[in-house]
Coordinates of C-alpha atoms in Angstrom, one line a residue:
M1 CA -10.1 49.8 68.0
V2 CA -6.4 50.7 68.9
D3 CA -4.0 47.8 68.4
S4 CA -2.2 46.6 71.5
C5 CA 0.6 44.1 72.0
C6 CA -0.5 40.6 73.2
A7 CA 2.8 39.7 74.8
P8 CA 2.6 39.5 78.6
G9 CA 3.9 42.5 80.4
C10 CA 4.0 44.7 77.3
R11 CA 1.8 47.7 77.2
N12 CA 2.7 49.0 73.7
R13 CA -0.2 50.4 71.6
R14 CA -0.3 51.7 68.2
E15 CA 0.2 55.4 68.4
Q16 CA 1.2 57.9 65.8
G17 CA 4.9 58.7 66.0
N18 CA 6.0 56.1 68.4
G19 CA 7.8 54.1 65.8
K20 CA 6.4 50.7 66.9
A21 CA 5.2 48.3 64.3
F22 CA 2.5 45.7 65.0
Y23 CA 2.4 42.3 63.3
R24 CA -0.5 39.9 62.9
I25 CA 0.0 36.3 64.0
P26 CA 1.2 34.5 60.7
K27 CA -1.2 32.5 58.6
D28 CA 1.4 29.9 57.6
P29 CA 0.7 26.9 59.9
E30 CA 4.2 26.0 60.8
R31 CA 5.3 29.6 61.4
R32 CA 2.1 30.4 63.2
Q33 CA 2.6 27.5 65.6
R34 CA 6.1 28.7 66.3
W35 CA 4.9 32.2 67.1
I36 CA 2.1 30.9 69.4
T37 CA 4.6 28.6 71.3
A38 CA 6.9 31.5 71.9
I39 CA 4.1 33.6 73.3
K40 CA 2.7 30.7 75.3
R41 CA 6.1 30.2 76.9
A42 CA 6.3 33.9 77.8
R43 CA 2.7 33.8 79.3
M44 CA 3.6 30.5 81.1
S45 CA 0.3 29.1 79.9
E46 CA -0.5 26.2 77.7
H47 CA -4.1 27.2 77.0
W48 CA -3.6 30.6 75.3
E49 CA -4.8 30.7 71.7
P50 CA -5.1 33.8 69.5
S51 CA -8.4 34.6 67.9
A52 CA -8.6 34.8 64.1
N53 CA -7.4 38.4 63.6
G54 CA -7.6 40.1 67.0
F55 CA -4.1 39.8 68.2
R56 CA -1.0 41.8 67.3
L57 CA 2.6 41.6 68.4
C58 CA 4.8 44.7 68.5
S59 CA 8.3 45.1 67.1
D60 CA 9.9 45.2 70.5
H61 CA 9.8 41.5 70.6
F62 CA 12.3 41.0 67.8
I63 CA 16.0 41.4 68.1
S64 CA 16.4 43.8 65.3
G65 CA 13.2 45.7 66.1
K66 CA 11.3 44.1 63.1
K67 CA 10.3 40.7 61.9
S68 CA 12.2 38.9 59.2
E69 CA 10.7 36.7 56.4
N70 CA 13.9 34.7 56.1
P71 CA 13.4 31.3 57.9
R72 CA 17.2 31.3 58.8
S73 CA 17.0 34.6 60.5
P74 CA 16.6 34.7 64.4
D75 CA 13.9 37.3 63.9
Y76 CA 11.8 34.8 61.8
V77 CA 10.1 34.1 65.3
P78 CA 9.7 36.6 68.2
S79 CA 12.1 35.9 71.0
I80 CA 12.4 39.0 73.2
F81 CA 10.0 38.9 76.1
K82 CA 9.9 40.2 79.7
N83 CA 10.8 36.9 81.3
V84 CA 13.9 36.3 79.0
P85 CA 17.0 37.0 81.1
T86 CA 19.6 39.6 80.0
P87 CA 22.3 37.1 79.1
E88 CA 19.8 35.2 76.8
K89 CA 18.9 38.5 75.1
K90 CA 22.7 39.2 74.5
R91 CA 23.1 35.8 73.1
K92 CA 20.3 36.2 70.6
G93 CA 21.7 39.6 69.6
M94 CA 25.1 37.8 68.9
Q95 CA 23.2 35.3 66.7
L96 CA 21.6 38.1 64.7
D97 CA 24.9 39.8 64.2
E98 CA 26.4 36.5 63.0
F99 CA 23.4 35.9 60.6
D100 CA 23.9 39.4 59.2
R101 CA 27.6 38.9 58.6
G102 CA 26.9 35.7 56.8
Q103 CA 24.3 37.4 54.5
K104 CA 26.7 40.2 53.7
S105 CA 29.5 37.8 52.9
K106 CA 27.2 35.8 50.5
L107 CA 26.2 39.1 48.8
Q108 CA 29.8 40.0 48.4
R109 CA 30.7 36.6 46.9
C110 CA 27.8 36.8 44.3
E111 CA 28.9 40.4 43.4
R112 CA 32.4 39.1 42.7
V113 CA 31.1 36.3 40.5
S114 CA 29.2 38.8 38.3
S115 CA 31.9 41.5 38.1
P116 CA 33.8 42.0 34.9
Q117 CA 37.2 41.2 36.4
D118 CA 36.0 37.8 37.4
R119 CA 34.6 36.5 34.1
S120 CA 37.0 33.6 34.2
L121 CA 35.3 32.4 37.3
E122 CA 31.9 32.6 35.7
S123 CA 33.1 30.8 32.6
S124 CA 34.4 28.0 34.8
L125 CA 30.8 27.3 35.9
Q126 CA 29.8 26.7 32.3
P127 CA 29.3 23.0 31.4
T128 CA 32.1 21.4 29.3
A129 CA 32.6 18.2 27.4
E130 CA 34.8 17.0 30.2
N131 CA 32.1 17.1 33.0
D132 CA 29.1 16.0 30.8
T133 CA 29.1 12.6 32.6
E134 CA 28.2 14.4 35.9
A135 CA 25.5 16.6 34.4
P136 CA 22.7 13.9 34.3
A137 CA 23.2 13.3 38.0
E138 CA 22.9 17.0 38.9
E139 CA 20.0 17.5 36.6
S140 CA 18.2 14.5 38.0
T141 CA 18.7 15.7 41.6
Y142 CA 17.5 19.1 40.5
K143 CA 14.4 17.8 38.9
E144 CA 13.5 15.6 42.0
L145 CA 13.8 18.6 44.3
K146 CA 11.8 20.7 42.0
E147 CA 9.0 18.3 41.8
D148 CA 8.8 17.7 45.5
F149 CA 9.5 21.2 47.0
Q150 CA 8.7 24.8 46.1
P151 CA 11.0 27.8 46.8
I152 CA 10.5 29.5 50.0
P153 CA 8.3 32.7 49.5
T154 CA 10.4 35.5 50.9
D155 CA 11.0 39.2 50.6
N156 CA 14.8 38.7 51.1
D157 CA 16.6 40.0 48.1
E158 CA 19.1 37.2 48.2
L159 CA 16.6 34.6 47.5
A160 CA 13.9 36.5 45.6
T161 CA 16.2 38.0 42.9
P162 CA 19.1 36.2 41.2
L163 CA 22.3 38.2 41.6
C164 CA 24.3 36.4 39.0
S165 CA 24.1 37.3 35.4
S166 CA 25.1 34.0 33.9
E167 CA 22.5 31.2 33.2
T168 CA 24.6 28.7 35.0
C169 CA 25.0 30.8 38.1
R170 CA 21.1 31.3 38.2
K171 CA 20.5 27.6 37.8
Y172 CA 23.0 26.8 40.5
V173 CA 21.4 29.3 42.9
K174 CA 18.0 27.7 42.2
Y175 CA 19.4 24.3 42.8
L176 CA 20.9 25.5 46.2
E177 CA 17.5 27.0 47.1
L178 CA 15.7 23.7 46.5
K179 CA 18.4 21.8 48.3
Y180 CA 18.0 24.1 51.2
Q181 CA 14.3 23.7 51.2
A182 CA 14.7 19.9 51.3
I183 CA 17.1 20.1 54.3
E184 CA 14.8 22.6 56.0
S185 CA 11.8 20.3 55.5
E186 CA 13.7 17.3 56.8
N187 CA 14.9 19.4 59.8
L188 CA 11.3 20.5 60.6
L189 CA 10.2 16.8 60.5
L190 CA 13.0 15.8 62.7
K191 CA 12.1 18.5 65.2
E192 CA 8.5 17.5 65.2
K193 CA 9.5 13.9 65.8
I194 CA 11.8 14.9 68.7
S195 CA 9.1 17.1 70.1
S196 CA 6.5 14.3 70.0
T197 CA 8.8 11.8 71.7
G198 CA 10.5 14.3 74.1
L199 CA 9.7 15.1 77.7
N200 CA 8.3 18.6 77.0
E201 CA 5.1 20.3 77.3
T202 CA 4.3 19.9 73.6
G203 CA 5.4 16.3 73.3
L204 CA 3.3 15.1 76.2
Q205 CA 0.1 16.8 75.2
N206 CA -2.7 14.3 74.3
Y207 CA -0.7 11.4 75.7
D208 CA -2.4 10.7 79.0
K209 CA -1.3 7.1 79.0
K210 CA 2.3 8.0 78.6
I211 CA 2.0 10.6 81.4
N212 CA 0.4 8.0 83.8
I213 CA 3.2 5.6 83.1
L214 CA 5.9 8.1 83.7
T215 CA 4.5 10.2 86.6
G216 CA 1.6 8.4 88.1
L217 CA -0.7 11.4 87.3
P218 CA -3.7 10.4 85.2
T219 CA -4.0 13.2 82.7
Y220 CA -2.0 16.0 80.9
S221 CA -4.2 18.7 82.4
L222 CA -3.5 17.5 85.9
L223 CA 0.1 17.3 85.2
M224 CA 0.2 20.8 84.1
T225 CA -1.9 22.0 87.0
V226 CA 0.6 20.6 89.4
F227 CA 3.4 22.0 87.4
N228 CA 2.0 25.5 87.3
V229 CA 1.8 25.4 91.2
V230 CA 5.5 24.5 91.5
A231 CA 7.1 26.2 88.4
P232 CA 7.5 29.8 89.8
F233 CA 9.7 28.4 92.6
L234 CA 11.9 26.2 90.4
Q235 CA 15.4 27.5 89.3
Q236 CA 16.4 27.9 85.8
S237 CA 20.1 27.3 85.9
N238 CA 22.8 27.0 83.2
H239 CA 24.6 24.6 85.5
F240 CA 21.6 22.2 85.3
R241 CA 21.1 22.7 81.5
L242 CA 17.5 21.6 82.0
T243 CA 14.3 23.5 81.6
I244 CA 12.1 23.9 84.7
F245 CA 9.6 21.5 83.1
Q246 CA 12.4 18.9 82.6
Q247 CA 13.5 19.3 86.2
F248 CA 9.9 18.6 87.2
M249 CA 9.6 15.6 85.0
L250 CA 12.9 14.3 86.2
T251 CA 11.6 14.3 89.8
L252 CA 8.3 12.7 89.0
I253 CA 10.0 10.0 86.9
K254 CA 12.4 9.2 89.9
L255 CA 9.4 8.8 92.1
K256 CA 7.3 6.8 89.7
M257 CA 9.9 4.6 88.0
N258 CA 12.6 4.7 90.7
L259 CA 15.4 4.9 88.0
S260 CA 18.9 5.4 89.2
F261 CA 20.5 8.9 89.1
D262 CA 23.0 7.6 86.7
F263 CA 20.4 6.5 84.2
L264 CA 18.5 9.8 84.6
A265 CA 21.8 11.6 84.1
Y266 CA 22.4 9.7 80.8
Y267 CA 18.7 10.1 79.6
F268 CA 18.6 13.9 80.2
G269 CA 22.2 14.5 79.2
V270 CA 23.6 16.0 82.4
D271 CA 26.0 14.9 85.1
S272 CA 24.9 12.5 87.9
S273 CA 25.8 15.1 90.6
A274 CA 23.5 17.6 88.8
V275 CA 20.6 15.1 88.7
S276 CA 20.9 14.6 92.4
E277 CA 20.9 18.3 93.0
V278 CA 18.0 18.9 90.7
F279 CA 16.0 16.1 92.5
K280 CA 16.7 17.5 95.9
H281 CA 15.8 21.0 94.9
C282 CA 12.6 20.0 93.1
I283 CA 11.4 17.7 95.9
S284 CA 11.9 20.4 98.3
V285 CA 9.8 22.9 96.2
M286 CA 7.0 20.3 95.8
Y287 CA 7.1 19.6 99.6
C288 CA 6.6 23.2 100.4
R289 CA 3.9 23.9 97.7
L290 CA 1.9 20.6 97.5
V291 CA 1.9 18.9 100.9
P292 CA 0.3 21.7 103.0
C293 CA -2.6 22.0 100.5
L294 CA -3.1 18.3 99.6
V295 CA -2.3 16.4 102.8
I296 CA -4.8 18.1 105.2
W297 CA -6.9 17.1 108.2
P298 CA -10.6 17.3 107.3
E299 CA -13.1 19.5 108.9
R300 CA -15.6 17.5 111.0
E301 CA -18.6 18.8 109.2
S302 CA -17.2 17.9 105.7
L303 CA -16.1 14.6 107.0
R304 CA -19.6 13.7 108.2
K305 CA -21.1 14.7 104.9
S306 CA -18.8 12.5 102.9
L307 CA -18.9 9.5 105.4
P308 CA -19.6 6.2 103.4
C309 CA -22.7 4.2 104.4
A310 CA -20.4 1.5 105.6
F311 CA -19.3 3.8 108.5
S312 CA -22.4 6.0 109.0
N313 CA -24.8 3.0 109.5
S314 CA -22.6 1.3 112.2
S315 CA -21.1 1.9 115.6
F316 CA -18.2 3.5 113.9
E317 CA -20.1 6.6 112.6
M318 CA -17.7 8.9 114.6
T319 CA -14.6 7.6 112.8
V320 CA -12.3 10.3 111.6
C321 CA -9.5 8.1 110.3
I322 CA -7.8 4.8 110.3
I323 CA -4.1 4.7 111.4
D324 CA -1.3 2.4 110.5
C325 CA 2.5 2.4 110.6
F326 CA 4.7 1.3 107.6
E327 CA 8.4 1.0 107.2
I328 CA 10.8 2.0 104.4
C329 CA 14.2 0.2 104.0
I330 CA 17.3 2.3 103.9
E331 CA 21.0 1.5 103.4
K332 CA 22.8 0.6 106.6
P333 CA 24.1 3.7 108.4
S334 CA 27.8 3.9 109.0
D335 CA 27.1 5.5 112.5
L336 CA 26.6 2.7 115.1
L337 CA 23.9 4.6 117.2
A338 CA 21.9 5.5 113.9
S339 CA 22.3 1.9 112.8
T340 CA 20.9 0.5 116.3
Q341 CA 17.9 3.0 116.1
C342 CA 17.0 2.0 112.5
F343 CA 17.4 -1.8 113.0
S344 CA 14.3 -3.9 112.9
T345 CA 14.2 -6.9 110.6
C346 CA 16.3 -4.7 108.3
N347 CA 17.4 -1.0 108.5
T348 CA 14.2 0.9 108.2
I349 CA 12.5 4.2 108.7
K350 CA 9.0 4.0 110.2
Y351 CA 6.1 6.3 109.4
L352 CA 2.6 6.8 111.0
I353 CA -0.1 7.3 108.3
A354 CA -3.7 8.3 108.8
I355 CA -6.4 7.7 106.2
C356 CA -9.9 9.2 106.1
P357 CA -12.9 6.9 105.5
R358 CA -13.2 8.0 102.0
G359 CA -9.6 6.9 101.3
S360 CA -7.6 10.2 101.2
I361 CA -4.4 10.5 103.3
C362 CA -5.0 13.1 105.9
F363 CA -1.8 12.8 108.0
I364 CA 1.7 11.4 107.6
S365 CA 4.3 11.7 110.3
N366 CA 8.1 12.4 110.0
G367 CA 10.2 9.3 109.9
W368 CA 11.5 7.5 113.0
G369 CA 14.0 4.6 113.4
G370 CA 12.5 1.2 112.7
R371 CA 12.9 0.1 116.3
T372 CA 10.6 2.9 117.6
S373 CA 7.3 1.6 118.9
D374 CA 4.0 2.6 117.2
K375 CA 2.8 4.0 120.4
F376 CA 5.7 6.3 120.8
I377 CA 5.4 7.7 117.2
T378 CA 1.6 8.1 117.7
Q379 CA 2.3 10.2 120.9
Q380 CA 5.3 12.2 119.5
S381 CA 4.1 12.9 115.9
N382 CA 1.5 15.6 116.6
F383 CA -1.2 13.3 115.4
L384 CA -3.2 13.4 118.7
S385 CA -3.5 17.3 118.5
H386 CA -5.8 16.9 115.5
L387 CA -8.4 14.9 117.4
L388 CA -11.6 16.5 118.8
P389 CA -14.0 15.2 121.6
G390 CA -16.0 12.3 120.4
D391 CA -13.6 11.4 117.5
L392 CA -13.0 7.8 116.9
V393 CA -9.8 6.4 115.4
L394 CA -9.5 2.9 114.2
S395 CA -6.4 0.8 114.3
D396 CA -5.3 -2.9 114.5
R397 CA -1.9 -2.1 115.7
D398 CA -0.9 -3.4 119.2
L399 CA -0.4 0.1 120.8
D400 CA -0.3 -1.3 124.3
D401 CA -2.5 1.4 125.5
E402 CA -3.9 0.1 128.8
D403 CA -3.3 3.4 130.5
H404 CA -5.2 5.2 127.7
S405 CA -2.3 7.6 127.3
L406 CA -3.0 7.9 123.5
D407 CA -6.6 9.1 124.0
S408 CA -7.0 12.9 123.7
P409 CA -9.8 14.5 125.8
E410 CA -12.9 12.4 125.1
A411 CA -11.5 11.0 121.8
E412 CA -10.9 7.2 121.5
I413 CA -8.6 4.9 119.6
T414 CA -10.3 1.5 118.9
I415 CA -8.3 -1.7 118.3
P416 CA -9.8 -5.0 117.1
V417 CA -10.4 -7.4 119.9
Y418 CA -8.6 -10.8 119.5
T419 CA -9.1 -14.0 121.7
L420 CA -5.8 -13.4 123.6
G421 CA -5.9 -16.9 125.0
N422 CA -9.8 -17.1 125.3
N423 CA -11.5 -19.9 123.6
Q424 CA -14.2 -17.7 122.3
L425 CA -15.0 -13.9 122.0
D426 CA -18.0 -12.2 123.3
P427 CA -20.6 -12.2 120.4
V428 CA -21.0 -8.4 120.4
K429 CA -17.2 -7.9 120.5
L430 CA -16.8 -10.4 117.6
E431 CA -19.4 -8.7 115.5
N432 CA -17.7 -5.3 116.1
T433 CA -14.3 -6.7 115.3
E434 CA -15.6 -8.3 112.0
C435 CA -17.2 -5.1 111.1
L436 CA -14.0 -3.1 111.8
E437 CA -11.8 -5.6 109.9
S438 CA -14.2 -5.5 107.0
L439 CA -14.0 -1.7 106.8
R440 CA -10.3 -1.6 107.3
T441 CA -9.6 -4.0 104.5
H442 CA -10.6 -1.3 102.0
I443 CA -8.5 1.3 103.7
E444 CA -5.5 -1.0 103.4
K445 CA -5.9 -0.7 99.6
V446 CA -4.8 3.1 100.0
F447 CA -1.3 2.1 101.0
G448 CA -1.3 -0.5 98.2
V449 CA -2.2 2.3 95.8
L450 CA 0.5 4.5 97.2
Q451 CA 3.1 1.9 96.8
Q452 CA 2.0 0.8 93.4
K453 CA 1.8 4.4 92.2
Y454 CA 5.2 5.3 93.5
P455 CA 7.5 2.2 93.7
I456 CA 10.3 4.2 95.1
L457 CA 8.6 3.6 98.5
Q458 CA 9.2 -0.1 98.1
S459 CA 12.9 0.3 97.3
T460 CA 16.0 0.5 99.6
M461 CA 16.7 4.3 100.0
P462 CA 20.2 5.8 99.8
I463 CA 21.4 6.8 103.2
G464 CA 22.0 10.3 101.7
L465 CA 18.2 10.9 101.7
T466 CA 18.2 10.7 105.5
D467 CA 20.1 13.9 105.6
V468 CA 18.2 16.8 107.3
D469 CA 17.5 19.8 105.2
Q470 CA 18.1 22.6 107.6
E471 CA 15.8 25.0 105.8
N472 CA 12.8 22.8 106.5
D473 CA 14.1 20.8 109.4
V474 CA 13.0 17.5 107.8
T475 CA 15.0 14.8 105.9
Y476 CA 14.8 14.5 102.2
L477 CA 13.2 11.0 102.7
D478 CA 10.4 12.5 104.7
K479 CA 9.9 15.0 101.8
V480 CA 9.8 12.1 99.3
V481 CA 7.2 10.2 101.3
K482 CA 5.0 13.2 102.0
V483 CA 5.2 14.3 98.3
C484 CA 4.1 10.9 97.2
C485 CA 1.1 11.0 99.6
A486 CA 0.3 14.5 98.2
L487 CA 0.5 13.3 94.5
T488 CA -1.6 10.2 95.4
N489 CA -4.3 12.4 97.0
V490 CA -4.6 14.5 93.9
S491 CA -5.9 11.6 91.9
E492 CA -9.7 11.5 91.6
S493 CA -10.4 8.2 93.5
L494 CA -8.1 6.1 95.5
V495 CA -10.5 3.5 97.1
H496 CA -14.1 2.7 96.1
L497 CA -15.8 1.8 99.4
P498 CA -18.8 -0.6 98.9
E499 CA -22.0 1.3 99.9
Q500 CA -23.4 -1.6 101.8
N501 CA -24.7 -1.7 105.3
Y502 CA -22.1 -3.2 107.6
G503 CA -23.2 -3.9 111.2
S504 CA -26.7 -2.5 110.9
S505 CA -27.7 -4.5 113.9
I506 CA -24.9 -3.2 116.2

C-alpha cells in the first residue's frame, strides 16, 4: 500500500525520487496528542483520530521540510497546513530562523570553552576551596532533579553528546539539561491546566454541565455541531486577537450570562470596542445560518402526526400554533418620536411569537414599538401568510377582531371567552375556555424557558442594538431575539405536554 499524507488538502504520496519524507504519528503520548491536535485544527474536525499505524504526515507540513526531535524546535510539531494564512507561515519561518541562530550561538560558545586558548575559562569552572560552601546546594539540586526527571531522548547533537572536555563542564551541561526538563515539565502541566480551564475546544470537552451554564446548550457535541455550522463564516482577524471559537463562545456567553461588554473585554483580554464588534458580527452570522433552519413553520402533515393527545382529542385538533406578544425593555431613545413609539409602561420593543403545540417556536416577528397594538403587529408581521384553510390559532390576547380582519381565508384565530359583564358564561363556552386555558398554560412555559435560558431577554437592552443592519434590514436586537429562539429550539425538549384527554366530551 502506497503511503499518502493524512493532512487535509494534501495529495502527496510516497513516490521514488520526489524527495518527500513521510512520518508516522509519534508514540510518545504528549507529542502524539500535539500532532493530532494540529491535524484536527487543519481538518476543522474534533472527531478525527488516527488508526494505530495507518496514517502518515509528509515533510511539507514542517517549516524546514523535515521534523525535529528537539522539543524546543518549531518543527517538533507540524504547523504548515493549507488553511494556515501566508503571514502566519512567514512568522513560523522567522521562529525557525531564530531557533537555528540560537543553536548555532550555543555551539560556538561550547567550542570556545573547549578550545586551547580558553583553558583559563575552563579552569574557572573547577571547584575551589572558596566556593565549597555553595557546592552542597548545587549538588542537592542536581540530585533532586536527577531523581525526578530523565533527560530528554533526542537525536540533537547538542543534547546527546557533551561538547566540553572538562568534567565540570559536562556536569554543568547535565545539570542544565535536567533543569530544562523540570521547567519543560512544569510548563506542560501549566498548559494542560490552562487548557482544561480555558474556553477552547479541548478545555470544554467532557464538561457538559459547564457548557450548559455558559451557553445554554446541553452538551459538548451539540455545541460543536452549532459551531461547525457558523464557523466557516466567522472572521479570523488580528484586530480581534480571538480565535473563531472564542468569538463564538463570547457571543453565547453574552446571550446566556448577559455579562457587560467591559467584563467580557477584560475576561478575553481585548478592547471593549472589539468585543462589541465581535458580538455584532457573530450574532449576524448566527442569525443568517441558524434562524432559517431552526425557526420554521411546520408542514401540516408533520404537525398532525406530532399533535399531542391534549389537542387531538378535543375541539382544538386543527390548532397550528398559539400566539402571544412579549416586550423587551430598552434604554430611552434620545429621539422624541422614537421614544413616543416605544413608550408603554416603560420603553420597550414588542414581538409576536408563535409556538407549535409540541412547544417549538415556529414564528417570531421583527420588533415594533411598545405602543403598537397586538392586532397591528399580527397583521403586519407576515404571520397570517403562513396560515392555511382550516387552521386554528389560539390566543388569549384582546385582538379586538370583531371585523375578523385577522382571519386568513377559512383560517380562524380563537380567543378565550370571558364574562364581559355577564353573570355567567354559557356552559359549552365555559368548557371550551377552560380547555383552552389548560392547554395554553403549558405553552406559556416555552417563553419561560426562553427567558430562563437566555436572561439577556429580561434585561434592559442598549439603545445601540436597535440600529438597523443595512445588509439584512433588521435591527441587531431582532437578531438577538431570533437567535435566542433558534438556540432554544435546538434543545431536545422544551415543554412536556401531559398526554391526558382534555375536553373529550366537547
